[in-house]
Amino acid sequence: MAADKERFVNQIADINGDYTKWYTDVCLKSELCDYGPVKGTMVFRPYGYAVWELIQAQADKRFKKHGVKNAYFPMLIPQSFLMREAEHVEGFAPEVATVTHVGETELAEKLVLRPTSETVIGNMYAKWIESYRDLPLKLNQWANVVRWEKTTRPFLRTSEFLWQEGHTAFATAEEADGDAREMLGVYEDIANNVLALPVLCGRKSEKEKFAGAVATYGMEAMMKDGKSLQAGTTHYLGDNFAKAFDIKFLDKDGTHKYVYQASWGISTRLIGAIIMAHGDERGLCLPPEVAPIQVVIVPIAAAKNPHVVEKARALADTLRERDLRVELDERDLSPGFKFNHWELRGVPLRIEVGPRDLERGMVMTCRRDTGDKLELPIDSCEMTVSAYLEDIADNMLARAKAFTESHIVAVKDMAELSAALDGGNFADAYWCGDRACEDKIKQEYAATSRVFHSDQKGATTHKCVCCGKKSKHRIYFARAY
Amino acid sequence: MAADKERFVNQIADINGDYTKWYTDVCLKSELCDYGPVKGTMVFRPYGYAVWELIQAQADKRFKKHGVKNAYFPMLIPQSFLMREAEHVEGFAPEVATVTHVGETELAEKLVLRPTSETVIGNMYAKWIESYRDLPLKLNQWANVVRWEKTTRPFLRTSEFLWQEGHTAFATAEEADGDAREMLGVYEDIANNVLALPVLCGRKSEKEKFAGAVATYGMEAMMKDGKSLQAGTTHYLGDNFAKAFDIKFLDKDGTHKYVYQASWGISTRLIGAIIMAHGDERGLCLPPEVAPIQVVIVPIAAAKNPHVVEKARALADTLRERDLRVELDERDLSPGFKFNHWELRGVPLRIEVGPRDLERGMVMTCRRDTGDKLELPIDSCEMTVSAYLEDIADNMLARAKAFTESHIVAVKDMAELSAALDGGNFADAYWCGDRACEDKIKQEYAATSRVFHSDQKGATTHKCVCCGKKSKHRIYFARAY
C-alpha cells in the first residue's frame, strides 16, 4: 500500500476542530459501524458489535447477581396498548413505527414496533402475577427497539438501537422505588469499572423524566466537548402501568392490590459515550474491559528476521492463555501504518517485537491512553500485561474524572450559565423547580436540566439561576446528546 | 397448596392421546413460554429463554472457531431490496410485515421487517468488499425475524422468532458451497452433542430449497409422533445475491468478479425439537447441556429435621462450585408435588436429601431420562454428578437415535409410503426427481421430501415411489412441522 493511501485510510478530522466530523470519522474509520440503507439505521460491524457483547456480558452478570432473570417479549405491540397510559402514549407516539400490512393484506389492528416494552410486559405481568408469592418479579430483556429519528448519529441517534430493559414488580412502592435507585447504582458500577466512565447520578426533573414514570433517575457522562450524554436511566413507575394493565396481586391480608413497578435500561449509546469521553486526536481509546483487542503485537522488520515472527507468535499464545484478547498483526504493511491503524481502533496496549530489542530479550510496549513507552523482558511480560491493563483502566477513569470535575462550573445567574455552557462546561446551579425556567434555559441556551446534584444541603437557601426566586433544588444544566 | 390444586398445576395431556395438546401443555405448564397479546406472537419466559441462551453459547463458540464474527444489521429493509432477487421475493413476500407509518406520517418508501437478511447484508457487502483480500467474509448475527404465520405453535410457528443467521462471501463457488456443507456439520455437532438430538443431514430438493438459493442443505430431526422437524438449514447461494446487489471483488488477476455466498441458520425451533424428541408422559426432558437447572435438590421432611436443610444447602454449594446449575427447592410443598414439578420441567437429575438416608451418609438420586434411582454417598456425590449428567446425555441421544432408526421404513410404492407415514415413520424412498411426484405426495399424504439420503449408491437403479419411472435419488419423505 502506498504511503499516501495509508495516511488517507487512517486519517480523521481534528478533534479540536470539527468535533462532529471527528466523531463520525472515528465511528466509520475504526470500523465500529456503518450507515444502513434506510435513513436513520446503522450497522454494527464486528468490531463495534464485539464492544457491545463485552458490555452485555458485564451487565448481565451484575443483573443476575441482583436476582434478575432474562426473558424475551414480542417486538410487535397492539397500538391500543400504547394508549392505555396517557403520558406514555404522548411521549412515544410521534416516533413510533407502525406495521399496517402483511403481504398484501391489511391488519385488523395496527401494530407498533416496541419503542420500549412497559406495555406488552405489563399485559403479561397481569396474567402471571396472582399472589404476593409471585413478587418480586424481576425480568430483563436484551432487545432491539425502534424510535424514529430524523437525524442519524451512530450509536447516539438511530431509528433502531440495541439495549436491555429491566422490568420489575413489587408489593410496595418503597421496594419499587428502591429497585430503581439500586439499579442506578449497578449502572454506575458498570460505567466506572467497565467503561472507565465517571458519571453524575441523580433524579431527573419532571420535564426530563420518562413518559409514564413517577420518577426517573439518570446517570450523565461528560463528553470531551463539555456536552452531557445520558448513559443510563432507571424509572420508578409507581402503579401507573399496574392500573393501565390491571396488574394486581392477592396480598397476605386477603385483599387485591396493584403492584408497584420499576424499569431500567442501558443501550448501545454507551459505545458513543466511550468514543467521546476517551477518544483523542488519534481516534478511539477503548477501556481494556470492553476492548475486543486488548493487546496488539506488531512484529518489526519481520521479513528479514523470521525469528521475530516466531517470538511474536509465541508471545501471542502466552498472552491468550491468560485469557487476554490478543491480535498479532502479521500483515505486509509498514509498522507506522499498523501503529496508526490500531491507535485509531483504540487498542489499549501495543507490543512491538523487533530484532534489536530481542537481542537484549526485550520488547517495547506502548499504552494507548498516554502514549508512554516501556520496555519489558519478553520472557516475563505476560506477568505484567494484565496489571498494566488495569492501570490503563484506572488512569482512563481518573483522567475522565478530572476532566469532568474541572468542567463543572457553579453559576448564579443566566449570564454565568451561558458563559459556562459556551465554555464547554456543565453548570452547577440552583433552581426554583418551575418548568418555565427549564423551558427558558432550553430556549435561550439549548441546555436542559440533567440530574439533581447529590448534595442538596442548602439547596433551598439560594436564588434560582433563571428567575431569581427562592431555589428548591441544586441541579446540573448542560447541553446534551 | 391443596393436593387437588397440586395435581391440576402439573397436569398435562396424555402424550399417547392428544399429542398436540400434550405439546402445548408442556410448553405452557413448564413455563417455557406463553402466548403474546398479538396473534402469532409468543413470550419466552425465563425458563425457556435460559434454554435458548445455553444453545446460543454453545453455537457461538463453534461459529467463532470457524472464523465467524458477530455483527448486527438493521431489522428494517427497504421493500425494493426484496424485489431484486426474483425467487427470494416470491418466497417471502406473502409473509412479510410492512411498516408504512411513523407516528402520523406516511413513509416515502415502505419498509419490511426482515424475514431473513440476505438482502440488507448483500447491500453492505457490496460496499465493504473491494478486493480478494477482503475475502472470505464470514459474519453472523443473533437476531429476531418476522414471518407472518396464520396459526401459532410455540417455538415452531410464530410470527416473530429468534435465530442466528450466518452470511459468508467467498472468491469461488467451491468455497461457498463448502461453507454451506461445513456449517451443516457444525449444526449436526450441536444437535448431537448439545441437544442429544440425532439428525438426518443432506441436500434438499429444488422444491424445498430456500428462496434464492442454488442449493439448500438441511438437518431433520424425528419427533416422537414420527413427524420431521427441520432443525437447521444452510444454503449455497451461488452468485444470485451478488448479482442482485452487485457484490464484486477485484481478483488477483486484475478483473472484477462476483462473490459466491452461503447463508445458514438455526432458531428457537430447536427448543420445539427438544420438547418433542425427548419429552414423555411426565413432560419435558432436557438435555443436560441446555438444562437451565441440571440438578434439583429436594429436602425431605425438612420441617422436622433442620439438619436436612443444612446438608441440602451445603450440597447445593458444593455442586455449584463445580459449575453445575443447581436449584434447591426449599418451598413449603410436598415432596410429591416437587417431584412432579421438576419432572414436568425436565430437570435431568433430582437429588433427594432425607433424614433416614442421611443417617447412613447417603442421598437418593433419580434421573429424569429413565426414572432410575441410585443411592450415592453425600460426601462424594459431587464427584459423580457430572459424569452422571454425561451419561444421561449419552443415553438420551442413543435412545432418540434408536427411535429414529426404528421409524425409518423403506418404501417401494405409494401404498407402502402411505402406510409408513400413517404408522408414524419417515419413508426411505427412491424418487425420479420430478416436482410433480413431490406435489402428488404432498397432496395425497401431506408429506414432503426432507433431505437426500446420505447413501446415494444405486439410487438410479430403482423405480420412483410415486410414478414408477426410473429413480434418480434416494430421499426421505415425511410429514413435517
mmCIF file of N, CA, C and O in Angstrom, chain B residues 411 413-423 445 479:
data_model
loop_
_atom_site.group_PDB
_atom_site.id
_atom_site.type_symbol
_atom_site.label_atom_id
_atom_site.label_comp_id
_atom_site.label_asym_id
_atom_site.label_seq_id
_atom_site.Cartn_x
_atom_site.Cartn_y
_atom_site.Cartn_z
ATOM 1 N N VAL B 411 -39.704 -47.827 1.498
ATOM 2 C CA VAL B 411 -40.989 -47.981 0.779
ATOM 3 C C VAL B 411 -40.736 -48.047 -0.726
ATOM 4 O O VAL B 411 -39.840 -47.390 -1.249
ATOM 5 N N ASP B 413 -43.636 -48.179 -3.086
ATOM 6 C CA ASP B 413 -44.712 -47.567 -3.866
ATOM 7 C C ASP B 413 -45.587 -46.699 -2.962
ATOM 8 O O ASP B 413 -45.327 -46.576 -1.760
ATOM 9 N N MET B 414 -46.610 -46.127 -3.565
ATOM 10 C CA MET B 414 -47.445 -45.163 -2.836
ATOM 11 C C MET B 414 -48.196 -45.823 -1.679
ATOM 12 O O MET B 414 -48.396 -45.194 -0.637
ATOM 13 N N ALA B 415 -48.592 -47.056 -1.831
ATOM 14 C CA ALA B 415 -49.303 -47.748 -0.754
ATOM 15 C C ALA B 415 -48.381 -47.923 0.443
ATOM 16 O O ALA B 415 -48.766 -47.656 1.596
ATOM 17 N N GLU B 416 -47.165 -48.348 0.191
ATOM 18 C CA GLU B 416 -46.197 -48.501 1.282
ATOM 19 C C GLU B 416 -45.838 -47.158 1.906
ATOM 20 O O GLU B 416 -45.675 -47.049 3.122
ATOM 21 N N LEU B 417 -45.728 -46.169 1.058
ATOM 22 C CA LEU B 417 -45.433 -44.815 1.557
ATOM 23 C C LEU B 417 -46.526 -44.346 2.510
ATOM 24 O O LEU B 417 -46.255 -43.882 3.627
ATOM 25 N N SER B 418 -47.750 -44.510 2.082
ATOM 26 C CA SER B 418 -48.899 -44.110 2.887
ATOM 27 C C SER B 418 -48.919 -44.840 4.222
ATOM 28 O O SER B 418 -49.110 -44.238 5.284
ATOM 29 N N ALA B 419 -48.698 -46.147 4.172
ATOM 30 C CA ALA B 419 -48.705 -46.957 5.395
ATOM 31 C C ALA B 419 -47.585 -46.529 6.334
ATOM 32 O O ALA B 419 -47.779 -46.411 7.556
ATOM 33 N N ALA B 420 -46.418 -46.274 5.769
ATOM 34 C CA ALA B 420 -45.271 -45.858 6.588
ATOM 35 C C ALA B 420 -45.581 -44.545 7.299
ATOM 36 O O ALA B 420 -45.357 -44.409 8.507
ATOM 37 N N LEU B 421 -46.098 -43.584 6.548
ATOM 38 C CA LEU B 421 -46.413 -42.268 7.128
ATOM 39 C C LEU B 421 -47.485 -42.390 8.205
ATOM 40 O O LEU B 421 -47.348 -41.844 9.305
ATOM 41 N N ASP B 422 -48.543 -43.127 7.892
ATOM 42 C CA ASP B 422 -49.632 -43.278 8.872
ATOM 43 C C ASP B 422 -49.158 -44.004 10.121
ATOM 44 O O ASP B 422 -49.715 -43.825 11.202
ATOM 45 N N GLY B 423 -48.138 -44.850 9.971
ATOM 46 C CA GLY B 423 -47.588 -45.555 11.129
ATOM 47 C C GLY B 423 -46.602 -44.717 11.923
ATOM 48 O O GLY B 423 -45.948 -45.220 12.847
ATOM 49 N N TYR B 445 -50.760 -37.327 0.716
ATOM 50 C CA TYR B 445 -50.396 -37.820 2.050
ATOM 51 C C TYR B 445 -49.878 -36.719 2.992
ATOM 52 O O TYR B 445 -49.407 -37.026 4.090
ATOM 53 N N ARG B 479 -44.032 -36.402 6.989
ATOM 54 C CA ARG B 479 -44.835 -35.259 7.400
ATOM 55 C C ARG B 479 -43.945 -34.397 8.285
ATOM 56 O O ARG B 479 -43.054 -34.914 8.946
#
